[in-house]
mmCIF file of C-alpha atoms in Angstrom:
data_model
loop_
_atom_site.group_PDB
_atom_site.id
_atom_site.type_symbol
_atom_site.label_atom_id
_atom_site.label_comp_id
_atom_site.label_asym_id
_atom_site.label_seq_id
_atom_site.Cartn_x
_atom_site.Cartn_y
_atom_site.Cartn_z
ATOM 1 C CA MET A 280 -167.107 -4.906 131.043
ATOM 2 C CA PHE A 281 -163.996 -3.347 129.505
ATOM 3 C CA LEU A 282 -162.751 -2.164 132.915
ATOM 4 C CA ILE A 283 -163.443 -5.506 134.589
ATOM 5 C CA THR A 284 -161.578 -7.424 131.896
ATOM 6 C CA PHE A 285 -158.723 -4.924 131.915
ATOM 7 C CA ILE A 286 -158.297 -4.969 135.690
ATOM 8 C CA ALA A 287 -158.518 -8.763 135.819
ATOM 9 C CA GLY A 288 -155.577 -9.034 133.433
ATOM 10 C CA ALA A 289 -153.506 -6.406 135.235
ATOM 11 C CA ASN A 290 -152.605 -8.266 138.396
ATOM 12 C CA SER A 291 -148.948 -8.795 137.577
ATOM 13 C CA GLU A 292 -146.356 -6.224 138.576
ATOM 14 C CA ARG A 293 -145.034 -6.260 135.017
ATOM 15 C CA ALA A 294 -148.444 -5.244 133.690
ATOM 16 C CA ARG A 295 -148.872 -2.489 136.287
ATOM 17 C CA THR A 296 -145.488 -0.902 135.727
ATOM 18 C CA THR A 297 -144.846 -1.548 132.027
ATOM 19 C CA TRP A 298 -147.610 -2.751 129.742
ATOM 20 C CA ILE A 299 -150.497 -0.687 131.091
ATOM 21 C CA PRO A 300 -148.441 2.546 131.176
ATOM 22 C CA ILE A 301 -147.379 1.821 127.585
ATOM 23 C CA ALA A 302 -151.058 1.474 126.629
ATOM 24 C CA ILE A 303 -151.889 4.742 128.442
ATOM 25 C CA GLY A 304 -149.106 6.597 126.634
ATOM 26 C CA ALA A 305 -150.186 5.148 123.301
ATOM 27 C CA SER A 306 -153.820 6.146 123.896
ATOM 28 C CA ALA A 307 -152.752 9.744 124.558
ATOM 29 C CA GLY A 308 -151.273 9.797 121.068
ATOM 30 C CA LEU A 309 -154.507 8.504 119.496
ATOM 31 C CA PHE A 310 -157.094 10.998 120.693
ATOM 32 C CA SER A 311 -159.780 9.913 118.215
ATOM 33 C CA VAL A 312 -159.957 6.385 119.710
ATOM 34 C CA GLN A 313 -162.957 6.505 122.029
ATOM 35 C CA ILE A 314 -165.315 4.215 123.920
ATOM 36 C CA ALA A 315 -168.878 5.556 124.165
ATOM 37 C CA ASN A 316 -167.589 9.046 123.295
ATOM 38 C CA VAL A 317 -164.966 8.863 126.058
ATOM 39 C CA HIS A 318 -161.289 8.993 125.128
ATOM 40 C CA LEU A 319 -159.682 5.577 125.643
ATOM 41 C CA PHE A 320 -157.074 7.370 127.753
ATOM 42 C CA THR A 321 -159.547 7.991 130.588
ATOM 43 C CA PRO A 322 -160.786 4.419 131.261
ATOM 44 C CA LEU A 323 -157.226 3.105 130.875
ATOM 45 C CA VAL A 324 -155.931 5.476 133.544
ATOM 46 C CA PHE A 325 -158.907 4.762 135.794
ATOM 47 C CA ALA A 326 -158.384 1.001 135.543
ATOM 48 C CA TRP A 327 -154.635 1.356 136.042
ATOM 49 C CA ILE A 328 -154.967 3.411 139.224
ATOM 50 C CA ILE A 329 -157.105 0.644 140.721
ATOM 51 C CA THR A 330 -154.292 -1.846 140.103
ATOM 52 C CA ARG A 331 -151.776 0.634 141.549
ATOM 53 C CA ALA A 332 -153.514 0.954 144.925
ATOM 54 C CA GLY A 333 -150.807 1.104 147.579
ATOM 55 C CA HIS A 334 -147.923 1.426 145.107
ATOM 56 C CA ARG A 335 -147.409 5.205 145.139
ATOM 57 C CA GLU A 336 -143.793 6.233 145.746
ATOM 58 C CA ALA A 337 -143.845 10.011 145.285
ATOM 59 C CA ASP A 338 -144.776 12.200 148.263
ATOM 60 C CA LEU A 339 -147.157 14.575 146.483
ATOM 61 C CA ARG A 340 -149.803 15.219 149.157
ATOM 62 C CA TRP A 341 -152.331 17.842 148.026
ATOM 63 C CA ARG A 342 -150.720 18.268 144.627
ATOM 64 C CA VAL A 343 -152.666 15.362 143.145
ATOM 65 C CA LEU A 344 -155.798 17.510 143.524
ATOM 66 C CA ALA A 345 -154.295 20.530 141.782
ATOM 67 C CA LEU A 346 -155.632 19.799 138.279
ATOM 68 C CA PRO A 347 -159.243 19.001 139.269
ATOM 69 C CA LEU A 348 -159.424 21.937 141.683
ATOM 70 C CA ALA A 349 -158.146 24.358 139.029
ATOM 71 C CA CYS A 350 -160.644 23.009 136.472
ATOM 72 C CA ILE A 351 -163.758 23.051 138.670
ATOM 73 C CA PRO A 352 -164.340 26.843 138.352
ATOM 74 C CA VAL A 353 -163.930 26.615 134.561
ATOM 75 C CA ALA A 354 -166.317 23.662 134.293
ATOM 76 C CA ALA A 355 -168.866 25.399 136.547
ATOM 77 C CA THR A 356 -169.259 28.230 134.043
ATOM 78 C CA VAL A 357 -171.591 26.046 131.972
ATOM 79 C CA PHE A 358 -174.217 26.841 134.653
ATOM 80 C CA LEU A 359 -173.447 30.567 134.624
ATOM 81 C CA GLY A 360 -172.706 31.512 131.021
ATOM 82 C CA ASP A 361 -175.125 32.928 128.492
ATOM 83 C CA LEU A 362 -173.568 31.532 125.288
ATOM 84 C CA VAL A 363 -172.873 27.900 126.216
ATOM 85 C CA VAL A 364 -172.864 25.609 123.187
ATOM 86 C CA ASN A 365 -172.050 22.204 124.654
ATOM 87 C CA PRO A 366 -172.559 21.649 128.413
ATOM 88 C CA ASN A 367 -171.020 18.175 128.054
ATOM 89 C CA LEU A 368 -167.644 19.829 127.496
ATOM 90 C CA ALA A 369 -167.547 20.419 131.256
ATOM 91 C CA LEU A 370 -167.778 16.664 131.822
ATOM 92 C CA GLN A 371 -165.019 16.079 129.293
ATOM 93 C CA LEU A 372 -162.809 18.668 130.981
ATOM 94 C CA MET A 373 -163.287 17.142 134.428
ATOM 95 C CA ALA A 374 -162.752 13.598 133.114
ATOM 96 C CA LEU A 375 -159.446 14.663 131.554
ATOM 97 C CA ALA A 376 -158.434 16.597 134.673
ATOM 98 C CA LEU A 377 -159.190 13.607 136.911
ATOM 99 C CA SER A 378 -157.285 11.337 134.515
ATOM 100 C CA GLY A 379 -154.300 13.660 134.702
ATOM 101 C CA ALA A 380 -154.549 13.701 138.512
ATOM 102 C CA MET A 381 -154.580 9.904 138.715
ATOM 103 C CA LEU A 382 -151.149 9.628 137.115
ATOM 104 C CA PRO A 383 -149.309 11.344 139.997
ATOM 105 C CA LEU A 384 -151.611 9.596 142.467
ATOM 106 C CA GLY A 385 -150.072 6.278 141.406
ATOM 107 C CA TRP A 386 -146.728 7.771 140.434
ATOM 108 C CA SER A 387 -143.381 6.031 140.556
ATOM 109 C CA GLU A 388 -140.301 6.681 138.445
ATOM 110 C CA GLU A 389 -140.531 3.233 136.879
ATOM 111 C CA ILE A 390 -143.711 4.094 134.936
ATOM 112 C CA ARG A 391 -142.228 7.193 133.349
ATOM 113 C CA ARG A 392 -140.349 5.525 130.518
ATOM 114 C CA PRO A 393 -143.218 3.153 129.539
ATOM 115 C CA LEU A 394 -145.590 6.109 129.284
ATOM 116 C CA MET A 395 -143.240 7.871 126.881
ATOM 117 C CA ILE A 396 -142.513 4.673 124.938
ATOM 118 C CA GLY A 397 -146.248 4.170 124.384
ATOM 119 C CA LEU A 398 -146.647 7.748 123.198
ATOM 120 C CA LEU A 399 -143.649 7.424 120.883
ATOM 121 C CA ALA A 400 -144.952 4.146 119.447
ATOM 122 C CA SER A 401 -148.439 5.387 118.526
ATOM 123 C CA THR A 402 -147.301 8.740 117.153
ATOM 124 C CA SER A 403 -144.495 7.155 115.125
ATOM 125 C CA ALA A 404 -146.913 4.608 113.664
ATOM 126 C CA SER A 405 -149.164 7.491 112.631
ATOM 127 C CA ALA A 406 -146.212 9.328 111.058
ATOM 128 C CA LEU A 407 -145.239 6.223 109.100
ATOM 129 C CA PHE A 408 -148.820 5.829 107.917
ATOM 130 C CA GLY A 409 -148.767 9.459 106.793
ATOM 131 C CA LEU A 410 -145.635 8.870 104.718
ATOM 132 C CA LEU A 411 -147.303 5.864 103.120
ATOM 133 C CA GLN A 412 -150.245 8.123 102.244
ATOM 134 C CA VAL A 413 -147.935 10.563 100.474
ATOM 135 C CA ALA A 414 -146.361 7.654 98.589
ATOM 136 C CA HIS A 415 -149.895 6.507 97.590
ATOM 137 C CA LEU A 416 -149.263 3.104 99.156
ATOM 138 C CA VAL A 417 -152.475 3.315 101.174
ATOM 139 C CA PRO A 418 -155.830 4.239 99.586
ATOM 140 C CA THR A 419 -156.661 7.491 101.374
ATOM 141 C CA ASP A 420 -157.340 10.988 100.130
ATOM 142 C CA LEU A 421 -154.756 13.700 100.764
ATOM 143 C CA TRP A 422 -155.616 17.236 101.793
ATOM 144 C CA HIS A 423 -154.965 20.670 100.326
ATOM 145 C CA VAL A 424 -153.109 20.061 97.079
ATOM 146 C CA GLU A 425 -153.212 23.840 96.666
ATOM 147 C CA VAL A 426 -150.937 24.075 99.750
ATOM 148 C CA SER A 427 -148.696 21.112 98.953
ATOM 149 C CA ALA A 428 -148.423 19.606 95.479
ATOM 150 C CA LEU A 429 -147.885 16.215 97.144
ATOM 151 C CA GLY A 430 -150.986 16.607 99.279
ATOM 152 C CA ARG A 431 -151.073 16.855 103.058
ATOM 153 C CA PRO A 432 -151.259 13.464 104.851
ATOM 154 C CA THR A 433 -153.345 12.915 107.980
ATOM 155 C CA GLY A 434 -151.856 9.755 109.498
ATOM 156 C CA PHE A 435 -154.241 8.307 112.073
ATOM 157 C CA TYR A 436 -155.832 11.691 112.715
ATOM 158 C CA PRO A 437 -158.778 13.611 111.248
ATOM 159 C CA GLU A 438 -156.634 16.488 109.926
ATOM 160 C CA PRO A 439 -153.036 17.146 108.804
ATOM 161 C CA ASP A 440 -152.548 19.675 111.620
ATOM 162 C CA TRP A 441 -152.810 16.899 114.192
ATOM 163 C CA LEU A 442 -150.368 14.686 112.313
ATOM 164 C CA GLY A 443 -147.965 17.623 112.401
ATOM 165 C CA MET A 444 -148.305 18.183 116.150
ATOM 166 C CA TYR A 445 -147.940 14.538 117.139
ATOM 167 C CA SER A 446 -145.017 14.082 114.729
ATOM 168 C CA ALA A 447 -143.366 17.099 116.357
ATOM 169 C CA LEU A 448 -143.796 15.464 119.766
ATOM 170 C CA ALA A 449 -142.419 12.157 118.515
ATOM 171 C CA SER A 450 -139.445 13.862 116.846
ATOM 172 C CA LEU A 451 -138.356 15.519 120.091
ATOM 173 C CA LEU A 452 -139.086 12.401 122.099
ATOM 174 C CA ALA A 453 -137.103 10.146 119.750
ATOM 175 C CA TRP A 454 -134.222 12.620 119.932
ATOM 176 C CA ARG A 455 -134.063 12.843 123.729
ATOM 177 C CA ILE A 456 -135.122 9.433 125.057
ATOM 178 C CA ASP A 457 -132.431 6.762 125.278
ATOM 179 C CA LEU A 458 -132.804 4.394 122.327
ATOM 180 C CA LYS A 459 -130.605 2.156 120.247
ATOM 181 C CA PRO A 460 -128.893 4.314 117.591
ATOM 182 C CA GLN A 461 -130.486 2.480 114.658
ATOM 183 C CA LEU A 462 -133.964 2.806 116.156
ATOM 184 C CA ARG A 463 -133.424 6.487 116.922
ATOM 185 C CA LEU A 464 -132.256 7.035 113.357
ATOM 186 C CA ALA A 465 -135.423 5.480 111.931
ATOM 187 C CA LEU A 466 -137.827 7.217 114.306
ATOM 188 C CA VAL A 467 -136.342 10.695 113.895
ATOM 189 C CA LEU A 468 -136.290 10.288 110.114
ATOM 190 C CA VAL A 469 -139.910 9.118 109.943
ATOM 191 C CA ASN A 470 -141.329 11.677 112.359
ATOM 192 C CA LEU A 471 -139.413 14.704 111.097
ATOM 193 C CA SER A 472 -140.376 13.785 107.541
ATOM 194 C CA ALA A 473 -144.048 13.557 108.534
ATOM 195 C CA LEU A 474 -143.753 16.870 110.380
ATOM 196 C CA VAL A 475 -142.437 18.565 107.233
ATOM 197 C CA LEU A 476 -144.908 16.958 104.830
ATOM 198 C CA ALA A 477 -147.931 17.685 107.013
ATOM 199 C CA PHE A 478 -147.372 21.397 106.238
ATOM 200 C CA ALA A 479 -148.771 22.227 109.685
ATOM 201 C CA ARG A 480 -147.465 25.666 110.595
ATOM 202 C CA ALA A 481 -148.734 25.472 114.174
ATOM 203 C CA ALA A 482 -146.783 22.244 114.622
ATOM 204 C CA TRP A 483 -143.662 23.817 113.123
ATOM 205 C CA LEU A 484 -143.880 26.689 115.604
ATOM 206 C CA GLY A 485 -144.539 24.295 118.493
ATOM 207 C CA PHE A 486 -141.605 22.109 117.495
ATOM 208 C CA ALA A 487 -139.307 25.129 117.196
ATOM 209 C CA ALA A 488 -140.412 26.410 120.619
ATOM 210 C CA GLY A 489 -139.958 23.018 122.278
ATOM 211 C CA ALA A 490 -136.532 22.469 120.732
ATOM 212 C CA LEU A 491 -135.394 26.006 121.608
ATOM 213 C CA VAL A 492 -136.544 25.704 125.216
ATOM 214 C CA ALA A 493 -134.827 22.328 125.549
ATOM 215 C CA ALA A 494 -131.570 23.717 124.163
ATOM 216 C CA LEU A 495 -131.627 26.880 126.299
ATOM 217 C CA THR A 496 -132.457 25.080 129.538
ATOM 218 C CA TRP A 497 -129.697 22.573 128.882
ATOM 219 C CA LEU A 498 -127.181 25.345 128.250
ATOM 220 C CA LEU A 499 -128.246 27.288 131.354
ATOM 221 C CA THR A 500 -128.483 24.345 133.759
ATOM 222 C CA ARG A 501 -125.899 21.873 132.499
ATOM 223 C CA ARG A 502 -123.373 20.405 134.884
ATOM 224 C CA ALA A 503 -119.774 19.525 134.320
ATOM 225 C CA GLY A 504 -119.629 16.418 132.168
ATOM 226 C CA ASP A 505 -123.044 16.899 130.533
ATOM 227 C CA ARG A 506 -122.814 16.419 126.775
ATOM 228 C CA VAL A 507 -125.730 17.258 124.528
ATOM 229 C CA MET A 508 -124.879 14.520 122.054
ATOM 230 C CA GLY A 509 -124.219 11.863 124.670
ATOM 231 C CA ASP A 510 -121.086 9.797 124.153
ATOM 232 C CA GLY A 511 -121.095 10.141 120.373
ATOM 233 C CA LYS A 512 -122.707 6.732 119.909
ATOM 234 C CA THR A 513 -126.337 7.680 120.446
ATOM 235 C CA GLY A 514 -127.206 8.245 116.785
ATOM 236 C CA ARG A 515 -128.605 11.735 117.423
ATOM 237 C CA LEU A 516 -126.358 13.572 114.987
ATOM 238 C CA ARG A 517 -126.704 10.865 112.363
ATOM 239 C CA ALA A 518 -130.487 11.012 112.654
ATOM 240 C CA VAL A 519 -130.589 14.754 112.048
ATOM 241 C CA PHE A 520 -128.049 14.648 109.222
ATOM 242 C CA LEU A 521 -129.892 11.811 107.484
ATOM 243 C CA THR A 522 -133.219 13.633 107.775
ATOM 244 C CA ALA A 523 -131.674 16.846 106.448
ATOM 245 C CA PHE A 524 -130.081 14.938 103.568
ATOM 246 C CA ALA A 525 -133.394 13.277 102.707
ATOM 247 C CA LEU A 526 -135.163 16.655 102.763
ATOM 248 C CA VAL A 527 -132.532 18.251 100.521
ATOM 249 C CA MET A 528 -132.796 15.382 98.050
ATOM 250 C CA ALA A 529 -136.593 15.597 98.054
ATOM 251 C CA VAL A 530 -136.782 19.342 97.421
ATOM 252 C CA THR A 531 -134.069 19.046 94.757
ATOM 253 C CA ALA A 532 -135.908 16.304 92.914
ATOM 254 C CA LEU A 533 -139.359 17.880 93.375
ATOM 255 C CA PRO A 534 -139.417 21.597 92.481
ATOM 256 C CA ASP A 535 -143.107 21.857 93.403
ATOM 257 C CA LEU A 536 -142.362 20.628 96.912
ATOM 258 C CA ARG A 537 -139.548 23.169 97.240
ATOM 259 C CA ARG A 538 -141.830 25.989 96.116
ATOM 260 C CA ASP A 539 -144.632 24.961 98.450
ATOM 261 C CA LEU A 540 -142.305 24.598 101.440
ATOM 262 C CA LEU A 541 -140.758 28.012 100.884
ATOM 263 C CA ASN A 542 -144.199 29.614 100.556
ATOM 264 C CA ARG A 543 -145.450 27.861 103.672
ATOM 265 C CA LEU A 544 -142.378 28.822 105.682
ATOM 266 C CA ALA A 545 -142.601 32.435 104.532
ATOM 267 C CA SER A 546 -146.222 32.630 105.677
ATOM 268 C CA THR A 547 -145.638 30.950 109.043
ATOM 269 C CA LEU A 548 -144.753 34.141 110.914
ATOM 270 C CA THR A 549 -146.700 36.588 108.758
ATOM 271 C CA ALA A 550 -150.366 36.661 107.827
ATOM 272 C CA ARG A 551 -150.184 37.445 104.124
ATOM 273 C CA THR A 552 -153.265 38.888 102.534
ATOM 274 C CA GLU A 553 -153.366 36.076 99.987
ATOM 275 C CA ASP A 554 -153.046 33.429 102.719
ATOM 276 C CA VAL A 555 -156.672 32.536 103.405
ATOM 277 C CA SER A 556 -156.066 30.283 106.420
ATOM 278 C CA ALA A 557 -153.719 32.763 108.116
ATOM 279 C CA GLN A 558 -156.168 35.613 107.579
ATOM 280 C CA ALA A 559 -158.945 33.419 108.973
ATOM 281 C CA ARG A 560 -156.959 32.883 112.179
ATOM 282 C CA VAL A 561 -156.355 36.617 112.506
ATOM 283 C CA GLU A 562 -160.082 37.256 112.197
ATOM 284 C CA GLN A 563 -160.882 34.452 114.629
ATOM 285 C CA ASN A 564 -158.551 35.925 117.252
ATOM 286 C CA ARG A 565 -160.006 39.389 116.708
ATOM 287 C CA ALA A 566 -163.548 38.048 117.172
ATOM 288 C CA LEU A 567 -162.513 36.067 120.263
ATOM 289 C CA GLY A 568 -160.960 39.213 121.730
ATOM 290 C CA SER A 569 -164.163 41.150 121.158
ATOM 291 C CA LEU A 570 -166.227 38.353 122.666
ATOM 292 C CA ALA A 571 -163.947 38.266 125.714
ATOM 293 C CA ASP A 572 -164.356 42.018 126.169
ATOM 294 C CA SER A 573 -168.114 41.574 126.354
ATOM 295 C CA ALA A 574 -167.951 38.760 128.931
ATOM 296 C CA PRO A 575 -168.740 39.146 132.644
ATOM 297 C CA TRP A 576 -166.048 38.267 135.186
ATOM 298 C CA TYR A 577 -167.019 34.582 134.998
ATOM 299 C CA GLY A 578 -167.003 34.470 131.185
ATOM 300 C CA HIS A 579 -169.669 33.474 128.705
ATOM 301 C CA GLY A 580 -169.524 29.837 129.803
ATOM 302 C CA LEU A 581 -167.378 26.864 128.816
ATOM 303 C CA SER A 582 -167.753 26.052 125.086
ATOM 304 C CA SER A 583 -169.047 29.534 124.195
ATOM 305 C CA SER A 584 -165.784 30.318 122.371
ATOM 306 C CA GLY A 585 -166.802 27.635 119.873
ATOM 307 C CA ARG A 586 -169.329 30.110 118.488
ATOM 308 C CA VAL A 587 -166.472 31.911 116.737
ATOM 309 C CA GLY A 588 -165.903 30.066 113.475
ATOM 310 C CA VAL A 589 -163.886 30.472 110.302
ATOM 311 C CA SER A 590 -162.872 34.052 109.490
ATOM 312 C CA GLY A 591 -164.303 35.256 112.797
ATOM 313 C CA ILE A 592 -167.921 34.469 111.949
ATOM 314 C CA PHE A 593 -170.056 34.484 115.123
ATOM 315 C CA TYR A 594 -172.778 31.836 115.299
ATOM 316 C CA SER A 595 -175.495 33.243 117.533
ATOM 317 C CA ASP A 596 -177.985 30.397 117.127
ATOM 318 C CA PHE A 597 -176.022 27.199 116.572
ATOM 319 C CA SER A 598 -172.410 26.086 116.359
ATOM 320 C CA LYS A 599 -170.931 22.672 115.654
ATOM 321 C CA ASN A 600 -167.747 23.643 117.498
ATOM 322 C CA SER A 601 -167.258 23.716 121.252
ATOM 323 C CA VAL A 602 -163.692 25.029 121.493
ATOM 324 C CA ALA A 603 -161.761 27.886 119.943
ATOM 325 C CA SER A 604 -158.660 27.397 117.817
ATOM 326 C CA ASN A 605 -156.667 29.389 120.419
ATOM 327 C CA TRP A 606 -156.717 27.746 123.857
ATOM 328 C CA ILE A 607 -155.736 30.891 125.771
ATOM 329 C CA LEU A 608 -158.305 33.181 124.181
ATOM 330 C CA GLY A 609 -160.850 30.376 124.222
ATOM 331 C CA LEU A 610 -160.596 29.829 127.986
ATOM 332 C CA TRP A 611 -160.633 33.580 128.580
ATOM 333 C CA VAL A 612 -163.881 33.886 126.625
ATOM 334 C CA ASP A 613 -165.361 30.848 128.384
ATOM 335 C CA ALA A 614 -164.332 31.499 131.987
ATOM 336 C CA SER A 615 -162.520 34.854 132.136
ATOM 337 C CA TRP A 616 -161.057 35.339 135.650
ATOM 338 C CA LEU A 617 -162.179 31.890 136.753
ATOM 339 C CA ALA A 618 -159.590 30.450 134.336
ATOM 340 C CA VAL A 619 -156.684 32.265 136.034
ATOM 341 C CA PRO A 620 -155.928 29.446 138.548
ATOM 342 C CA LEU A 621 -155.726 26.950 135.680
ATOM 343 C CA PHE A 622 -153.457 29.244 133.658
ATOM 344 C CA ALA A 623 -151.230 29.761 136.709
ATOM 345 C CA LEU A 624 -151.017 26.038 137.448
ATOM 346 C CA ILE A 625 -150.060 25.171 133.874
ATOM 347 C CA CYS A 626 -147.379 27.868 133.783
ATOM 348 C CA PHE A 627 -145.990 26.691 137.127
ATOM 349 C CA LEU A 628 -145.843 23.034 136.088
ATOM 350 C CA VAL A 629 -144.133 23.780 132.777
ATOM 351 C CA TRP A 630 -141.669 26.227 134.349
ATOM 352 C CA ARG A 631 -140.695 23.784 137.092
ATOM 353 C CA ASN A 632 -140.110 20.990 134.589
ATOM 354 C CA LEU A 633 -138.528 22.793 131.639
ATOM 355 C CA ARG A 634 -135.407 20.651 131.865
ATOM 356 C CA THR A 635 -137.350 17.413 131.497
ATOM 357 C CA ILE A 636 -138.448 15.714 128.309
ATOM 358 C CA GLU A 637 -142.079 16.070 129.317
ATOM 359 C CA GLY A 638 -141.621 19.806 129.928
ATOM 360 C CA SER A 639 -140.348 20.265 126.376
ATOM 361 C CA LEU A 640 -143.269 18.252 125.005
ATOM 362 C CA ALA A 641 -145.718 20.371 126.995
ATOM 363 C CA VAL A 642 -144.237 23.498 125.392
ATOM 364 C CA VAL A 643 -144.845 21.967 121.952
ATOM 365 C CA VAL A 644 -148.498 21.188 122.732
ATOM 366 C CA LEU A 645 -149.269 24.532 124.364
ATOM 367 C CA VAL A 646 -147.634 26.611 121.609
ATOM 368 C CA ASN A 647 -149.335 24.494 118.934
ATOM 369 C CA SER A 648 -152.650 25.002 120.744
ATOM 370 C CA ILE A 649 -152.468 28.756 120.280
ATOM 371 C CA PHE A 650 -153.227 28.040 116.619
ATOM 372 C CA SER A 651 -154.666 24.489 116.599
ATOM 373 C CA ASN A 652 -156.206 23.748 119.964
ATOM 374 C CA ALA A 653 -155.286 20.411 121.560
ATOM 375 C CA PHE A 654 -156.250 21.488 125.074
ATOM 376 C CA PHE A 655 -159.156 19.030 125.261
ATOM 377 C CA GLN A 656 -157.111 16.113 123.943
ATOM 378 C CA PRO A 657 -155.582 13.498 126.288
ATOM 379 C CA ILE A 658 -151.989 14.401 125.349
ATOM 380 C CA THR A 659 -152.269 17.696 127.256
ATOM 381 C CA TRP A 660 -153.468 15.984 130.418
ATOM 382 C CA LEU A 661 -151.008 13.109 130.179
ATOM 383 C CA LEU A 662 -148.164 15.640 130.169
ATOM 384 C CA LEU A 663 -149.654 17.791 132.939
ATOM 385 C CA GLY A 664 -150.163 14.704 135.100
ATOM 386 C CA ILE A 665 -146.572 13.597 134.570
ATOM 387 C CA LEU A 666 -145.303 17.106 135.350
ATOM 388 C CA ILE A 667 -147.111 16.950 138.709
ATOM 389 C CA GLY A 668 -145.593 13.535 139.355
ATOM 390 C CA LEU A 669 -142.137 14.913 138.584
ATOM 391 C CA LEU A 670 -142.480 17.659 141.205
ATOM 392 C CA ASP A 671 -141.281 15.171 143.802
ATOM 393 C CA THR A 672 -138.043 14.587 141.888
ATOM 394 C CA HIS A 673 -137.068 18.254 142.296
ATOM 395 C CA ARG A 674 -136.065 17.510 145.851
ATOM 396 C CA THR A 675 -132.910 16.062 144.328
ATOM 397 C CA PRO A 676 -130.430 18.382 142.571
ATOM 398 C CA ARG A 677 -131.472 19.617 139.149
ATOM 399 C CA GLY A 678 -134.488 17.362 138.757
ATOM 400 C CA SER A 679 -134.514 14.996 135.800
ATOM 401 C CA VAL A 680 -133.549 15.373 132.189
ATOM 402 C CA ARG A 681 -133.300 12.044 130.427
ATOM 403 C CA LEU A 682 -135.144 8.751 130.461
ATOM 404 C CA LYS A 683 -132.575 6.025 130.760
ATOM 405 C CA LEU A 684 -132.380 2.282 131.119
ATOM 406 C CA PRO A 685 -132.431 0.999 133.777
ATOM 407 C CA ALA A 686 -135.211 3.132 135.244
ATOM 408 C CA THR A 687 -133.418 3.434 138.579
ATOM 409 C CA ALA A 688 -130.722 5.794 137.386
ATOM 410 C CA ALA A 689 -128.559 7.898 139.671
ATOM 411 C CA PRO A 690 -130.362 10.735 141.445
ATOM 412 C CA GLY A 691 -130.657 13.809 139.293
ATOM 413 C CA ARG A 692 -129.540 11.950 136.175
ATOM 414 C CA SER A 693 -132.599 9.844 135.364
#
């Protein structure tokens, strides 16, 4: 019924190229919104591709099948493995892979900006909600007062780590996408503030990696006339300076916040013995490595890595988890050599699109997922699908770096 109603209201060209892509992007930023245990992202993409029949502009040929074909061997391990926890994870993986494949199947440059606008809107709303939680303006409990004296907000997500990751994505997106200066100022301030206050170290590392990659690729591939700050009227510098000023004022006025931030930063790159969560991740990775060593060439089966819990505890009989906290080790435990095509495809897509906004965002998600795994969330597959769609743009010089208005920008400068 949902799909019928959705498709019936999607007949206009405006809906197909703007409003539905905005909804798809927004759903990728709200992974906990589901219909019958299916991420909203999947039925939205499925319904959209029906309305896009005959509207594909990119010449992608076999590439639209790349994601499903790379995922089939991994999903098939649920029939082969000896430690499978949740066979339904194979269905979830294939649904996400097919959803990602549908985006390039109906790809055109005009849907690119709406997808990113939708993602920016939902993640920014979550960041704002998280700030309201810290200010005690909404009646929700905060997490881990032993980590942050203010408490860690969650936004629209189940845990602070996810607020951190999605705020990191929104911060980079608000910085790079073309927006009115005042709007950019507000969005960067809100999202960077939420990123800091979430105290999510994985998100901090992902954000740093994404920002560093974006800066390096710009420096190495820039053309004459490219200017990182635009024409000086974009509001980018003002947004960063205002956020930095707000952070300095906050840590000056709140000594406890300053102490907690310094402790958290100091423990981001080192696993201190007194840092329980960091030590737990070390033990988890050690246990995952041991489990991978014991696996046959096809792995222990998709979802078997979920048997490794907190502090490396191995659950031989029952586990509530289906995925590991580290996506690379997790897939290696689950599928071993059968996961190599998927690893190779992801690396290829990110490498080919490093100069794009979506490439930088993919770096954030994948680095974050080494510590807090978002591999089975729609955001990963939204970005991979877009990166496949952008392969066609590399036939023009330099590919694409910015999302501009109007959507039909000059070749190589969109």
